[in-house]
CSV table of C-alpha atoms (C1' of nucleotides) in Angstrom, one decimal:
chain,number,residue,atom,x,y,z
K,1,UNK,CA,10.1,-0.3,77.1
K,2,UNK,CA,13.2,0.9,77.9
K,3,UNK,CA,14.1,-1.8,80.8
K,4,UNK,CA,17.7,-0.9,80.4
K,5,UNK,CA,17.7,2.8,80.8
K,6,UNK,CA,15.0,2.9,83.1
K,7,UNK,CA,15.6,6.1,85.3
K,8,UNK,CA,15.6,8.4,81.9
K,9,UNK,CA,12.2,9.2,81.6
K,10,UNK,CA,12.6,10.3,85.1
K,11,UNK,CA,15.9,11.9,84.6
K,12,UNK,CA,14.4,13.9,81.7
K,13,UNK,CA,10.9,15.2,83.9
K,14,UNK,CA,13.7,16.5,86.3
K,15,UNK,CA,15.5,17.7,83.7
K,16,UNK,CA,12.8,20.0,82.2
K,17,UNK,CA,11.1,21.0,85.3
K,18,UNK,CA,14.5,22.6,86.7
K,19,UNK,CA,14.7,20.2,89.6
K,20,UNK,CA,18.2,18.5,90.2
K,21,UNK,CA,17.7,14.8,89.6
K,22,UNK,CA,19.0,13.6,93.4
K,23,UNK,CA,18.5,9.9,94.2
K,24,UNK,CA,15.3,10.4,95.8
K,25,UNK,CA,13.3,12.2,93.2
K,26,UNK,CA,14.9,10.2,90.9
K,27,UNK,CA,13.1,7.5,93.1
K,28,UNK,CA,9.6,9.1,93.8
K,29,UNK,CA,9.7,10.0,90.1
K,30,UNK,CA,9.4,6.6,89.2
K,31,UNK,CA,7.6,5.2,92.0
K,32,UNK,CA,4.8,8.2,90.9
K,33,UNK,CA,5.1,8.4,87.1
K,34,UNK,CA,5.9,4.7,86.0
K,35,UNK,CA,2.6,2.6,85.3
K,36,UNK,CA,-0.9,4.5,85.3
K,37,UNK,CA,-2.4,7.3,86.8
K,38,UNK,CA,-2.1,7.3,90.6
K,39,UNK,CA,-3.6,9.7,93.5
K,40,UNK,CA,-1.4,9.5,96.1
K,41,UNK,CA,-1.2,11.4,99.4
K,42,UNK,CA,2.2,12.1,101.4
K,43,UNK,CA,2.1,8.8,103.2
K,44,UNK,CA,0.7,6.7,100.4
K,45,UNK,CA,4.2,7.9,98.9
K,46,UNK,CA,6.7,7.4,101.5
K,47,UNK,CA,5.1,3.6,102.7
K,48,UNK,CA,5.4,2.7,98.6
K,49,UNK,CA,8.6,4.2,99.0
K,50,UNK,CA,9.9,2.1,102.1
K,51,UNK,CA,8.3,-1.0,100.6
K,52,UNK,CA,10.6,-0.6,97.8
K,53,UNK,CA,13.9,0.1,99.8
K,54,UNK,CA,13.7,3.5,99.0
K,55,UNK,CA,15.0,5.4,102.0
K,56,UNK,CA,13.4,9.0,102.2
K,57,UNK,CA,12.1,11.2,104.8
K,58,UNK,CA,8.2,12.0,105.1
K,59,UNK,CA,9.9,16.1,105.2
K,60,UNK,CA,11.5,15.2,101.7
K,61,UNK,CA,8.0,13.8,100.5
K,62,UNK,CA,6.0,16.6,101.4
K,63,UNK,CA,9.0,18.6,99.7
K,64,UNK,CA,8.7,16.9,96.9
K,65,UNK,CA,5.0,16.6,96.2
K,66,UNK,CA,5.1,20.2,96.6
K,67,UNK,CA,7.9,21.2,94.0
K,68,UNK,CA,6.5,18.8,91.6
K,69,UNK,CA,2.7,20.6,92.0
K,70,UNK,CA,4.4,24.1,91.6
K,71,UNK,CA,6.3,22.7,88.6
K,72,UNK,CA,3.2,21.1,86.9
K,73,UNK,CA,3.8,17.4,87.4
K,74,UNK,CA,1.4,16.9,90.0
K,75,UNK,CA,-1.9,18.5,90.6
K,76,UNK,CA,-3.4,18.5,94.2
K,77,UNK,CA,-6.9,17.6,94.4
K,78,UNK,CA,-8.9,18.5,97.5
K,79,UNK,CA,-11.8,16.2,98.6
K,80,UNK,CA,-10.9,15.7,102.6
K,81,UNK,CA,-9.8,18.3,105.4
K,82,UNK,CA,-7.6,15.5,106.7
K,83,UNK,CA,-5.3,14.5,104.0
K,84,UNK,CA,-3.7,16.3,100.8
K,85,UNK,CA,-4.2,13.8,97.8
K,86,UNK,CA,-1.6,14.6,94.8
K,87,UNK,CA,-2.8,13.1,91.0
K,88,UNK,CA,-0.2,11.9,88.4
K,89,UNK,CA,-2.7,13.4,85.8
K,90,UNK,CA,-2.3,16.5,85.3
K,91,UNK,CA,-4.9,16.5,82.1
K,92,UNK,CA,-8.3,18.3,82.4
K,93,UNK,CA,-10.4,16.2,84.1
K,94,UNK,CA,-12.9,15.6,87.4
K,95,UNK,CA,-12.7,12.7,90.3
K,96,UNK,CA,-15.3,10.2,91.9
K,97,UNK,CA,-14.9,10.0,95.6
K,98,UNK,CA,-15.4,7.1,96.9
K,99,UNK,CA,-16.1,7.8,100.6
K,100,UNK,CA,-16.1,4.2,102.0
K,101,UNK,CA,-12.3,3.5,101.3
K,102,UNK,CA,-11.6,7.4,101.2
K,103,UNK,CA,-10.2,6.6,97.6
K,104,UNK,CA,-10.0,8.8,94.6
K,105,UNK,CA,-10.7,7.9,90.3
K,106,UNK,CA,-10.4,9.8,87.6
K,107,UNK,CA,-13.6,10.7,85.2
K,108,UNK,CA,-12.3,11.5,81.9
K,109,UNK,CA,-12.1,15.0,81.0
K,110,UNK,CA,-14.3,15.0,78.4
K,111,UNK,CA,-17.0,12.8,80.1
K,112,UNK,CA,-18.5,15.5,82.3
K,113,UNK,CA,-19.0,19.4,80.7
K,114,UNK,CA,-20.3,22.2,82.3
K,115,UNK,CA,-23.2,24.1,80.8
K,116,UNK,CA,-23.5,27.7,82.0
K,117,UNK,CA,-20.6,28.5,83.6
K,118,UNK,CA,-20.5,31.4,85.6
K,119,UNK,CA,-18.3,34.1,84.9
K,120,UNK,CA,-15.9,35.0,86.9
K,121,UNK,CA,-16.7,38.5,89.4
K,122,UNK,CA,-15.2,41.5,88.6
K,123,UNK,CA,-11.5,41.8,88.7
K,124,UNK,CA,-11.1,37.8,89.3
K,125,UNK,CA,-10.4,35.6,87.0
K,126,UNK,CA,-11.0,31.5,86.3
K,127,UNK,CA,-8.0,29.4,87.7
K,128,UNK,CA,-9.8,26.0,88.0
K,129,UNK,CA,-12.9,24.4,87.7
K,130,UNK,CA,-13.0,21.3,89.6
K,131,UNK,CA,-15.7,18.3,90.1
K,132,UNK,CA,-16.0,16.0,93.2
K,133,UNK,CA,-18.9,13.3,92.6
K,134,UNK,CA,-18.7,11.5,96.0
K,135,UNK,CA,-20.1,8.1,96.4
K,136,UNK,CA,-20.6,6.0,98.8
K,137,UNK,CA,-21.3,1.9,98.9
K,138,UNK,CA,-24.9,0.8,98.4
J,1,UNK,CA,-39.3,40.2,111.7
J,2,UNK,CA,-40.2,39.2,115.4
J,3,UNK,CA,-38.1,41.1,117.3
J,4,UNK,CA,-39.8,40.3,120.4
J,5,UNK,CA,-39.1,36.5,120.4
J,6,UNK,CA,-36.0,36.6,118.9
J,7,UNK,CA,-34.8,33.0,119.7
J,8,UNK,CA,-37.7,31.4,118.6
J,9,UNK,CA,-36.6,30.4,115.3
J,10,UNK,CA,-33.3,29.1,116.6
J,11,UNK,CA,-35.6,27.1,119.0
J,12,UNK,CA,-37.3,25.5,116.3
J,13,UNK,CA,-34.5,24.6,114.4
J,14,UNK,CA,-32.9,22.8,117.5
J,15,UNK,CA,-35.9,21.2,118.5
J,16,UNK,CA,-36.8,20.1,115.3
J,17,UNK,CA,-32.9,18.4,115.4
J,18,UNK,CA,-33.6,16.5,118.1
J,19,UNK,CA,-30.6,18.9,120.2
J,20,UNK,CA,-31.7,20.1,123.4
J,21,UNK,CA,-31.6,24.0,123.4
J,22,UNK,CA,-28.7,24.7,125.7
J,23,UNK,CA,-28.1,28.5,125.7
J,24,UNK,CA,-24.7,27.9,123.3
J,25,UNK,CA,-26.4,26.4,121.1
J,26,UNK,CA,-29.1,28.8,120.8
J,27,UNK,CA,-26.1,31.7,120.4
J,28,UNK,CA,-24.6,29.8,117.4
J,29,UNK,CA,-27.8,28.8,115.9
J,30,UNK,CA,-28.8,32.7,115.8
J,31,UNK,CA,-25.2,33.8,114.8
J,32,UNK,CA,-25.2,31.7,112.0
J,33,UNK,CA,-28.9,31.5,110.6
J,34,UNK,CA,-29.9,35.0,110.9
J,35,UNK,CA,-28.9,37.4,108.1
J,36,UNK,CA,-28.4,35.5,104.9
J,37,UNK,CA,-25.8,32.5,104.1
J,38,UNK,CA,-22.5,32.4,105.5
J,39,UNK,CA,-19.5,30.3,104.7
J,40,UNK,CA,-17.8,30.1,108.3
J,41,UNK,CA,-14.7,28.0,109.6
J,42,UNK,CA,-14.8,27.0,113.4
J,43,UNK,CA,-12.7,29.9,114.2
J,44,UNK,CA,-14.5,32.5,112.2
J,45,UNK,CA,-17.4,31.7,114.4
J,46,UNK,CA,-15.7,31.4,117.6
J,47,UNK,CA,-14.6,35.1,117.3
J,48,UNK,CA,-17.7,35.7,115.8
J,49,UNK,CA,-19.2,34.3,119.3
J,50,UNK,CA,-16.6,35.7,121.3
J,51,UNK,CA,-17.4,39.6,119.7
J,52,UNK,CA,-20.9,39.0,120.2
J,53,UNK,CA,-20.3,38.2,124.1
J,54,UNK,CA,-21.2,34.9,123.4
J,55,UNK,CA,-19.0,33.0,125.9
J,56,UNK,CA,-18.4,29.7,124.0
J,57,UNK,CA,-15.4,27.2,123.9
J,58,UNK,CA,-13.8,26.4,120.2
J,59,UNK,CA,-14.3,22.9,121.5
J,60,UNK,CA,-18.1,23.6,121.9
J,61,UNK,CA,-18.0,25.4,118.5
J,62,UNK,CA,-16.3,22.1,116.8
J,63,UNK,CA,-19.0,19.8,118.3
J,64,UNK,CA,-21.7,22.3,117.2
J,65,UNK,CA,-20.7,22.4,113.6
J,66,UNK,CA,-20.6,18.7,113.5
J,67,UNK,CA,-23.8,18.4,115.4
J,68,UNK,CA,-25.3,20.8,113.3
J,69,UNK,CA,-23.9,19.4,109.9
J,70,UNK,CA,-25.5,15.4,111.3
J,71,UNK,CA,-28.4,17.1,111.5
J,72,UNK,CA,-28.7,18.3,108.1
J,73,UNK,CA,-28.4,22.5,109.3
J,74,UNK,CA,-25.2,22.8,107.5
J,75,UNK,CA,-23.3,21.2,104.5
J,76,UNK,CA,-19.5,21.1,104.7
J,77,UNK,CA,-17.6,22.4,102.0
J,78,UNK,CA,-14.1,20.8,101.0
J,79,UNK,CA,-11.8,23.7,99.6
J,80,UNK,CA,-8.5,23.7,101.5
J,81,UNK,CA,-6.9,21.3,103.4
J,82,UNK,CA,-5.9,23.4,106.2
J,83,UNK,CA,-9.4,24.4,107.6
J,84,UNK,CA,-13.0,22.9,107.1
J,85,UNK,CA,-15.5,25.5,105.9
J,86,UNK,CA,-19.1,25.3,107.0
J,87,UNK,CA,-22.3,26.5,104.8
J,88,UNK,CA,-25.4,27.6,106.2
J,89,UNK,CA,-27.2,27.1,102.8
J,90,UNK,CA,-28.0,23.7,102.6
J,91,UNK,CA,-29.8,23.6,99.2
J,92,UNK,CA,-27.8,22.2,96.5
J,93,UNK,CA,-25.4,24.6,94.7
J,94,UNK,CA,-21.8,25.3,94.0
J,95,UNK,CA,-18.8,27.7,95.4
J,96,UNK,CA,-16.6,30.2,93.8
J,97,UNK,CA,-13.1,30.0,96.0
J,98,UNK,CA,-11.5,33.3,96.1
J,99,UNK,CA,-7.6,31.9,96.9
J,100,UNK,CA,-6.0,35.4,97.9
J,101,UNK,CA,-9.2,35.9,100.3
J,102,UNK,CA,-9.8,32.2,101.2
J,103,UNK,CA,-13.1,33.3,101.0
J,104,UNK,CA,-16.4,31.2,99.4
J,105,UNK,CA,-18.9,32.3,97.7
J,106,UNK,CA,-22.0,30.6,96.8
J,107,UNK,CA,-22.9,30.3,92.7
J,108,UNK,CA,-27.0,29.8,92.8
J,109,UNK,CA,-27.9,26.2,92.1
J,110,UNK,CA,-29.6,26.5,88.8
J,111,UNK,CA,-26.3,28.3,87.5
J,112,UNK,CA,-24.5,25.8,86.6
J,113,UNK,CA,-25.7,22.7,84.9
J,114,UNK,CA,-23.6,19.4,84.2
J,115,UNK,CA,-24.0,18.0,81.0
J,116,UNK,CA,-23.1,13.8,80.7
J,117,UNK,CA,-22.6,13.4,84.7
J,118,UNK,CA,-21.3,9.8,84.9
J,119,UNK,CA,-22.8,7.6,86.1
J,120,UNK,CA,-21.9,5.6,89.5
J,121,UNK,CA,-19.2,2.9,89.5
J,122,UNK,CA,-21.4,-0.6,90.2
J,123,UNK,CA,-22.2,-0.7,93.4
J,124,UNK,CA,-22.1,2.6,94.7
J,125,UNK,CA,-24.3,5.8,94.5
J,126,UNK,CA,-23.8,9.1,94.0
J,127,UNK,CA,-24.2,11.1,97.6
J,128,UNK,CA,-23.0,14.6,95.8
J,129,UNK,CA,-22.0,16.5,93.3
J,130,UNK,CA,-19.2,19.1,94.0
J,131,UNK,CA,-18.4,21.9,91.7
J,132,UNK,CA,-15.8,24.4,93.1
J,133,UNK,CA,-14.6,27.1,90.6
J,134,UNK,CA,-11.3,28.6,91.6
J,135,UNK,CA,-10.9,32.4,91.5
J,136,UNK,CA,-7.6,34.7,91.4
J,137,UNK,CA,-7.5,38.3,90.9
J,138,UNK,CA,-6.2,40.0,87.6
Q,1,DA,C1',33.3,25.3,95.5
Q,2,DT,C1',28.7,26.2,96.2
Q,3,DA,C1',24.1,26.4,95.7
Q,4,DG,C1',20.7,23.3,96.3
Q,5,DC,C1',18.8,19.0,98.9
Q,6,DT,C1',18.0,15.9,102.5
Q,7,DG,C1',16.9,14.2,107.1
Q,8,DC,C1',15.9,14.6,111.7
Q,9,DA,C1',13.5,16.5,115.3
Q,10,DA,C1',11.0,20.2,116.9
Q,11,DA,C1',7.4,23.3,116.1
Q,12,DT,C1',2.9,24.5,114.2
Q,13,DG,C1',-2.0,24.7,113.4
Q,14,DC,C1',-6.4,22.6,113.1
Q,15,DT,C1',-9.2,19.4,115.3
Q,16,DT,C1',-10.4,15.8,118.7
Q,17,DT,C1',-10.8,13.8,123.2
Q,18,DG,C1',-11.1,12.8,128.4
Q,19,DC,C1',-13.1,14.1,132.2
Q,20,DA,C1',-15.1,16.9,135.9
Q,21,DA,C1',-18.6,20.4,136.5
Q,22,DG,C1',-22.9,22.4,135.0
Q,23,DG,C1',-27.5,22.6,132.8
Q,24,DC,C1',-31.9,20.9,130.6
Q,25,DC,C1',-36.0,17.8,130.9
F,1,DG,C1',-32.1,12.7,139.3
F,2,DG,C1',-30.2,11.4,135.2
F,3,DC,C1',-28.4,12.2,131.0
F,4,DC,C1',-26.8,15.3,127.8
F,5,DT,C1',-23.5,19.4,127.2
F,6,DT,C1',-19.8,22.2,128.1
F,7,DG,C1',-15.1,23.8,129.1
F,8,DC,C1',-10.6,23.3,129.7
F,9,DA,C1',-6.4,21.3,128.9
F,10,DA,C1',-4.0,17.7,126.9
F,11,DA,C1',-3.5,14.8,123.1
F,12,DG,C1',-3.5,13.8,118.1
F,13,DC,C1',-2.4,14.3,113.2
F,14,DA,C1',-1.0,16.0,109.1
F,15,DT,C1',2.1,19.2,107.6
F,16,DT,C1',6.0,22.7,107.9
F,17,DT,C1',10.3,24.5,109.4
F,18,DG,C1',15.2,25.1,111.1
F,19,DC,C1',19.5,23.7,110.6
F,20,DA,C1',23.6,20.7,110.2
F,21,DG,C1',25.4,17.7,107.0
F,22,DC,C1',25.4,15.9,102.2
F,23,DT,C1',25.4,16.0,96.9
F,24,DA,C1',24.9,17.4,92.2
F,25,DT,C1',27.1,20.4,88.9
DNA sequence: ATAGCTGCAAATGCTTTGCAAGGCC
DNA sequence: GGCCTTGCAAAGCATTTGCAGCTAT
C-alpha cells in the first residue's frame, strides 16, 4: 500500500509502544510486522536481518524481541527448551508443532475451545491458556 | 507397602525398560516413583539425590532423565525455556504453571476437554496435545 | 544536553560430550 | 571378559550483561 512511506506503520508501532524508533527497530519492525504472521526465534531474526543488509547485533535482537514481548507486540510461545520462538500474532490463538522441521503454525483462535476449564487455585489467577498440538511426519 | 524389599519396584521398572539396574539408577528410580507425581528439573533431583546420600553426578542425572523419558517412565513438559521439567505421571493430562514459583502442577486428565481439536496438516499426525494454563497470584 | 540505545565481548546457566575408570551380566 | 554406565571436567549453546560509544529528542 503505502510503497512510498513505507517505514510509517513501523514508526507508528514505535510510536505507541514508547520505544524510540532507532534504525534498527525501525528495521526489525518491518522485517517482523510487514507480510503475515511469522514465529521467529532470535537467530531466525538477525540471519533475515543480515540477509537484508541490515546490520544489528544478536545482543540488540534479543533486546528487542524482549521489549517488544513486554510491550505487547510480540508474544513468546514455548514449545522447545533449546530455543525462544517470538509470534507476530499476538491474537488469541493455539500452535501446531511440527517436530520434524522444529517449525511453528498458528491454529485460529477460534478453531480449538476448551470445555471445562479449571479454575484457577486459590489466590492465583488465569494469565494464559496455551495449546501445543505437536506433530510429527507420517 | 513392602518395606522389606524396598527396591523391588524400582527393579521392575528398570528391567521392564530394558536398563540394567546399576545402583544410580535404582536411587533415582526410587526418588522419583515413590510418593505420588513429581514435576522435577535435573537439578531439583540432583539435590534431591545429593540430600538423600545418593552420590550421583548431574551428568548421570541428565542421562537418566533422558533414559528414562525413551523409555516411556517420564513425559517432558515444555514450560520455560531456561530449564526442562520432567513428570513422573505419564498418563495424559495437563499442567497449571505457577510463574512466581516456577512450579507445575498437574490438572487431572479428564478436566479439561478440547472441543473442535484440528485436525493434522496432510501428512503429519498428531503425537500430543499440550495444554499449559498459566498462573499468577492476585 | 541527556536519557536511552547499540555493539562487542565476556560472562552465565543449562545441558551435552569425551574419555578413563568402574560395575553388571 | 565384554559391554554398558558413571563421573569428571571440558565443551557447547542460547541468552544475558557490562560498559564505552553513539543517537534520538
Amino acid at each position: 500500500m503505502s510503497e512510498n512511506r513505507p517505514f510509517s506503520k513501523s514508526l507508528n508501532m514505535l510510536r505507541s509502544a514508547n520505544l524510540r524508533p532507532t534504525r534498527q527497530r525501525l528495521a526489525l519492525t518491518k522485517l517482523l510486522f510487514d507480510g503475515g504472521d511469522r514465529h521467529v526465534t532470535a537467530e531466525d531474526l538477525h540471519e533475515d536481518a543480515v540477509v537484508n543488509g541490515v546490520r544489528v547485533s544478536l545482543a540488540t535482537i534479543y533486546n528487542t524481541l524482549h521489549q517488544f514481548t513486554a510491550a505487547g507486540l510480540l508474544r513468546e510461545v514455548m514449545v522447545t527448551s533449546e530455543k525462544s520462538y517470538f509470534d507476530t500474532n499476538i491474537a488469541p490463538h493455539h500452535h501446531f508443532f511440527i517436530e520434524d522441521a522444529q517449525r511453528l503454525v498458528d491454529i485460529p483462535g477460534d478453531q480449538i475451545a476448551i470445555a471445562n476449564l479449571p479454575k484457577a487455585p486459590e489466590g492465583t489467577e488465569i494469565r494464559s491458556v496455551d495449546v501445543v498440538i505437536r506433530l510429527a511426519s507420517t
